[in-house]
Short mmCIF file of C-alpha atoms in Angstrom, two decimals:
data_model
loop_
_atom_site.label_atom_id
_atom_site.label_comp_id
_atom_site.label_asym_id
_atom_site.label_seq_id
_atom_site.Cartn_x
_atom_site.Cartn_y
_atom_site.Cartn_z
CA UNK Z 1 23.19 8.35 3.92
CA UNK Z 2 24.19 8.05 7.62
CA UNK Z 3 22.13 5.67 9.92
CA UNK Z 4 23.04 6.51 13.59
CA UNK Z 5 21.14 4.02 16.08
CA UNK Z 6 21.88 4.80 19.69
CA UNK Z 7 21.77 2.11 22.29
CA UNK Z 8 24.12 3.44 25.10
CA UNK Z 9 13.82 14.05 10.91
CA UNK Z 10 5.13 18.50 10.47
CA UNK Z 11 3.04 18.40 12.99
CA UNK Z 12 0.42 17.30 10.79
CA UNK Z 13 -3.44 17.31 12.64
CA UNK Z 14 -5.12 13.91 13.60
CA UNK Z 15 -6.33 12.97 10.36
CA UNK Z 16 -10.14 11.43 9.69
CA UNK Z 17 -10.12 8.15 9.94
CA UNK Z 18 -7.40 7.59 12.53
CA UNK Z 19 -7.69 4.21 14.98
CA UNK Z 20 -6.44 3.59 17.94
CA UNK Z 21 -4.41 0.34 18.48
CA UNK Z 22 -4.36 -0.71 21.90
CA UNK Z 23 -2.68 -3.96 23.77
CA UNK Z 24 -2.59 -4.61 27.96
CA UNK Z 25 0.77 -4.08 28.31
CA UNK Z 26 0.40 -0.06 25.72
CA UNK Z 27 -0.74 1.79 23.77
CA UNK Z 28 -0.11 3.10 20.42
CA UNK Z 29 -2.07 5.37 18.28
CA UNK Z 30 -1.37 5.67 14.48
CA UNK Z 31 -1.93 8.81 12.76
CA UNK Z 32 -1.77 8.74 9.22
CA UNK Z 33 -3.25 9.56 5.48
CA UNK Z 34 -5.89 6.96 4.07
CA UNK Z 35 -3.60 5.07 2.03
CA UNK Z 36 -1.60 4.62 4.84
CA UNK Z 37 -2.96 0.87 5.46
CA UNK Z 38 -0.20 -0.56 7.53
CA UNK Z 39 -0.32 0.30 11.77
CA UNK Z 40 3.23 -0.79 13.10
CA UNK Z 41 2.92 -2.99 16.20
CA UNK Z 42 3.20 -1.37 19.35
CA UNK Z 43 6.30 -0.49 21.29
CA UNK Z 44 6.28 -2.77 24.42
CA UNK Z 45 8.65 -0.99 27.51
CA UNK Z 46 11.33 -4.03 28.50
CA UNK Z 47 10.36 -3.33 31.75
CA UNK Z 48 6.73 -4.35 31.92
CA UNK Z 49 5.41 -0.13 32.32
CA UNK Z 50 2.30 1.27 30.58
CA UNK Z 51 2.97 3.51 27.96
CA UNK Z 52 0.97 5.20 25.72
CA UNK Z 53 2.82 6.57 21.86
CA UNK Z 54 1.57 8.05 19.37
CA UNK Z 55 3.21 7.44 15.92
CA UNK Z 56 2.67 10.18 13.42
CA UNK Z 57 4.42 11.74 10.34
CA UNK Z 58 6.87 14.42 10.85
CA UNK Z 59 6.01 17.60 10.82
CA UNK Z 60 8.19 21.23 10.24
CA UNK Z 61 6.95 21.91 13.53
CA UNK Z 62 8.88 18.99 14.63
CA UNK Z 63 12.43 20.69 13.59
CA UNK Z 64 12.51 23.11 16.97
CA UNK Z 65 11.61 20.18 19.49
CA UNK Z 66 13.58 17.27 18.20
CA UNK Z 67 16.87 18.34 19.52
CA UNK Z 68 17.11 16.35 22.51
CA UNK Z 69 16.60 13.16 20.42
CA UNK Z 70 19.82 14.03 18.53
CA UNK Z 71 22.41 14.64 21.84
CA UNK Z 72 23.67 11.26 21.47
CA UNK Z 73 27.20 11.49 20.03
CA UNK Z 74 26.22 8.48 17.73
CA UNK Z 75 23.59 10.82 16.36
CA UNK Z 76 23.84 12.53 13.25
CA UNK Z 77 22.33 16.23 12.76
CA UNK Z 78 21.99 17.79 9.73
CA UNK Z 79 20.90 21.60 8.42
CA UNK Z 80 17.69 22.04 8.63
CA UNK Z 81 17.44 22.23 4.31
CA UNK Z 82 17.95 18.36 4.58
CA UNK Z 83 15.02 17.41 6.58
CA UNK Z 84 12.92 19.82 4.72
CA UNK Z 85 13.85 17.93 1.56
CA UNK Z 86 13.01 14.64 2.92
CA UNK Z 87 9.61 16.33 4.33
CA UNK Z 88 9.10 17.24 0.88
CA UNK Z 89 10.24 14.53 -1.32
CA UNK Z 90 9.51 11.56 1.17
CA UNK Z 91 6.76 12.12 3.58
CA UNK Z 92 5.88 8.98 4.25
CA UNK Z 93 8.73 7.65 5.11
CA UNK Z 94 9.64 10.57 7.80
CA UNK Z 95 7.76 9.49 11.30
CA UNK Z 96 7.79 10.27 14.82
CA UNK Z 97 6.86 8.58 17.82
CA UNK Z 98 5.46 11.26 20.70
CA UNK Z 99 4.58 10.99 24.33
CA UNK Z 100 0.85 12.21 25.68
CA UNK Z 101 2.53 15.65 25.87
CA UNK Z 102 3.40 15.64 22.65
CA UNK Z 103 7.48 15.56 23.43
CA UNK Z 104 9.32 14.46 20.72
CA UNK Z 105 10.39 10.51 21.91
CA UNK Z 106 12.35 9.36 18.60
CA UNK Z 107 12.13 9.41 14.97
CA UNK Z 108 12.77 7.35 11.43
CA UNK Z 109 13.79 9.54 7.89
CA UNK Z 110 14.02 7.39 5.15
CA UNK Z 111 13.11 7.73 1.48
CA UNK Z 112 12.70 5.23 -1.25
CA UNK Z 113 14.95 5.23 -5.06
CA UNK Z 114 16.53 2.97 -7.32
CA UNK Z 115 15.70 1.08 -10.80
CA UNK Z 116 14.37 -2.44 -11.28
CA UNK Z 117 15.59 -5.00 -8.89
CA UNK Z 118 17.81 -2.26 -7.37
CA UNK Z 119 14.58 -0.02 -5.94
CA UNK Z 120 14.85 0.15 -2.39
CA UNK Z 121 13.31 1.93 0.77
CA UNK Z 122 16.88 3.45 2.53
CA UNK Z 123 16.75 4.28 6.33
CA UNK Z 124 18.48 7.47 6.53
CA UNK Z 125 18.36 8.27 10.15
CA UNK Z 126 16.48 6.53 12.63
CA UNK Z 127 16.86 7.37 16.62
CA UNK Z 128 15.91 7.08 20.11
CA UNK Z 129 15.79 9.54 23.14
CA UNK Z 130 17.80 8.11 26.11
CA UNK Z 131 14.86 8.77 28.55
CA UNK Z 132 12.25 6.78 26.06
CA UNK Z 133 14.53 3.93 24.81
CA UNK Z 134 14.14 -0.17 26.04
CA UNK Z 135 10.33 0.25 25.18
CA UNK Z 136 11.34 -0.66 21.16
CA UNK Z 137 10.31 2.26 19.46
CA UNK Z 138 13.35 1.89 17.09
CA UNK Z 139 12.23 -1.53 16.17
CA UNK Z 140 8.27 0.17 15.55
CA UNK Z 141 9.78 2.87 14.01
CA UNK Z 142 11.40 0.61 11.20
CA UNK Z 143 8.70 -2.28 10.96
CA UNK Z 144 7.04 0.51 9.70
CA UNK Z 145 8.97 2.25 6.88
CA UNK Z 146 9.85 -1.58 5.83
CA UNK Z 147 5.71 -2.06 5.16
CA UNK Z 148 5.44 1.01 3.53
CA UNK Z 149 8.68 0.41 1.30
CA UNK Z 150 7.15 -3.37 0.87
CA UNK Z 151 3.31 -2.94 0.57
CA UNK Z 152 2.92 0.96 -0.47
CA UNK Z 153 6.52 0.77 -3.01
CA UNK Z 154 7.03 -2.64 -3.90
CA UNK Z 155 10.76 -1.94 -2.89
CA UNK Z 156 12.77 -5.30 -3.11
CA UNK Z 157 14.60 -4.48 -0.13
CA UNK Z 158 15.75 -1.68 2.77
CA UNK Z 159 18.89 -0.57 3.26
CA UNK Z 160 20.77 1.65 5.85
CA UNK Z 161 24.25 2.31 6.69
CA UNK Z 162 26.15 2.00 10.17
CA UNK Z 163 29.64 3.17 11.80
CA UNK Z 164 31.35 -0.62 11.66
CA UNK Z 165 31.94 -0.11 15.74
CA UNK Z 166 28.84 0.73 16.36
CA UNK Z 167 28.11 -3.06 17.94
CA UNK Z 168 24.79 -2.59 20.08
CA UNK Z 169 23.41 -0.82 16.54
CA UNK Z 170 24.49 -3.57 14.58
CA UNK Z 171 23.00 -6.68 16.75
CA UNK Z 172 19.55 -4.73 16.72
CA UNK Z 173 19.58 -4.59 13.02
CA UNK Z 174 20.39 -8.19 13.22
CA UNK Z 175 17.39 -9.12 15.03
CA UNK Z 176 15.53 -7.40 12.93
CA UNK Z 177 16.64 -9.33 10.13
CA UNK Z 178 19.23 -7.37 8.63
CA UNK Z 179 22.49 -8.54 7.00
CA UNK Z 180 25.62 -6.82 6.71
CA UNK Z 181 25.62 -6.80 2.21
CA UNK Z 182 29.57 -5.00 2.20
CA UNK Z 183 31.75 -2.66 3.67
CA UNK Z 184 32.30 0.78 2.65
CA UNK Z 185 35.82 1.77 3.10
CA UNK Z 186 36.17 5.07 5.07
CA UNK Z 187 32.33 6.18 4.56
CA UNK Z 188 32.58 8.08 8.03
CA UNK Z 189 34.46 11.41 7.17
CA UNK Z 190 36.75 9.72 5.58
CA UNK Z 191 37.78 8.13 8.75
CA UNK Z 192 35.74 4.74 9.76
CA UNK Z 193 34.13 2.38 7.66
CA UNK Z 194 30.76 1.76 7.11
CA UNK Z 195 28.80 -1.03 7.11
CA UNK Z 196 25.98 -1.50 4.36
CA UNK Z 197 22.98 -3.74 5.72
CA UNK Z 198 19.72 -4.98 4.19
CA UNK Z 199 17.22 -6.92 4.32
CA UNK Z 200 15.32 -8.21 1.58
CA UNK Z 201 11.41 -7.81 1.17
CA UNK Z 202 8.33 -9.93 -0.49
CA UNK Z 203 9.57 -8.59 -3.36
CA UNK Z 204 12.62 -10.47 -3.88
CA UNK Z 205 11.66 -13.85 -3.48
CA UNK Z 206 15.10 -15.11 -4.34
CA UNK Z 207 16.76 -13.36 -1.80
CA UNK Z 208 19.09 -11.46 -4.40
CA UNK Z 209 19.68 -8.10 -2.94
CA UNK Z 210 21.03 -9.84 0.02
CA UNK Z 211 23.86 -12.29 -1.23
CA UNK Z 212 27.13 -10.43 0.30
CA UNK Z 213 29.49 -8.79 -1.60
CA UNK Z 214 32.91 -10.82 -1.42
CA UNK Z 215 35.45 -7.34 -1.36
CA UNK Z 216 34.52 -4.12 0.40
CA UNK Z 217 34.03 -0.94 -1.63
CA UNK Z 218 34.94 3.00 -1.79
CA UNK Z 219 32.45 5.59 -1.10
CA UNK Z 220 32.70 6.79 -5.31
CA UNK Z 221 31.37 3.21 -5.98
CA UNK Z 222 28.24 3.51 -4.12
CA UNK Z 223 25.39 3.21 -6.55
CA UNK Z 224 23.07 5.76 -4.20
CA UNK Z 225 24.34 8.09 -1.13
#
């Protein structure tokens, strides 16, 4: 699946139960079902402004008023049948993070597959609006489907994919702890390789899923797309 991250996809009701996180600096509200035992830390703006997000799951609604989150040329969209699988199949791993209005800021799709030491959570897409990035909502966005593929799944590790120019994408997965596992020859349209990153989770206590592959691979050898 393609990860776009862009330096320079339900509106489900508040549901019972719901507490709000707050810090000095902002504020971020967590909406989610009961099992959902894992608040993400709050996005902090670089700059030192108040904010106030709310992080919720996706919801169909979401489809018509996403659009300007996906203008960035390093942004994937797909037909509208693909989210509403993921809705479907993966709901909790499909989030967005909205402003007080209610504007769509960013997003994360993900889902989680795989057998035995090979089941994973997979970030599918995860971006930013231009107007709402530097306050780390892509790094909130991701802490979170990593604790629900690591607490809720028991995954052994997350995965994602990224264009192999794509620099500014690639240092903030590094920071998050993310290591580049192989290449994919031409993944991009046939055009520009991919890189495959990961990063392991309590799972794997050896570290395993992480140890690099020593040649790069073809798109027809990738276990999952």
């Amino acid at each position: 699946m393609v990860v776009m991250v862009s330096l320079a996809v339900h509106r489900r009701k508040p549901l019972p139960g719901s507490n709000p996180t707050r810090t000095n600096e902002s504020e971020i509200r967590i909406e989610r079902r009961p099992r959902h035992e894992i608040p993400p830390p709050p996005p902090e703006a670089e700059d030192g402004r108040e904010t106030m997000t709310t992080i919720r799951r996706f919801c169909c609604d979401d489809l018509l008023r996403f659009a300007s989150v996906n203008l960035d040329h390093l942004t994937e969209t797909f037909n509208m049948s693909f989210y509403m699988t993921y809705l479907a199949r993966w709901p909790d791993y499909f989030h967005t993070a909205v402003n007080p209005g209610d504007r769509v800021m960013g997003y994360i799709m993900g889902k989680v597959e795989g057998q035995g030491e090979s089941w994973h959570g997979h970030v599918t897409a995860v971006s930013v609006a231009s107007e709402f990035r530097r306050q780390k909502l892509a790094k909130t966005l991701m802490h979170l489907l990593e604790e629900i593929s690591d607490k809720m799944d028991k995954a052994y590790f997350v995965d994602l994919f990224v264009r192999a120019s794509n620099m500014p994408a690639i240092r903030m997965y590094e920071k998050l702890g993310y290591v580049v596992y192989r290449r994919v020859l031409r993944y991009y349209s046939g055009e520009e390789d991919g890189l495959d990153m990961r990063k392991a989770l309590s799972q794997d206590v050896d570290k395993k899923s992480i140890i690099p592959l020593k040649r790069p691979i073809t798109p027809d050898e990738l276990e999952y797309d």
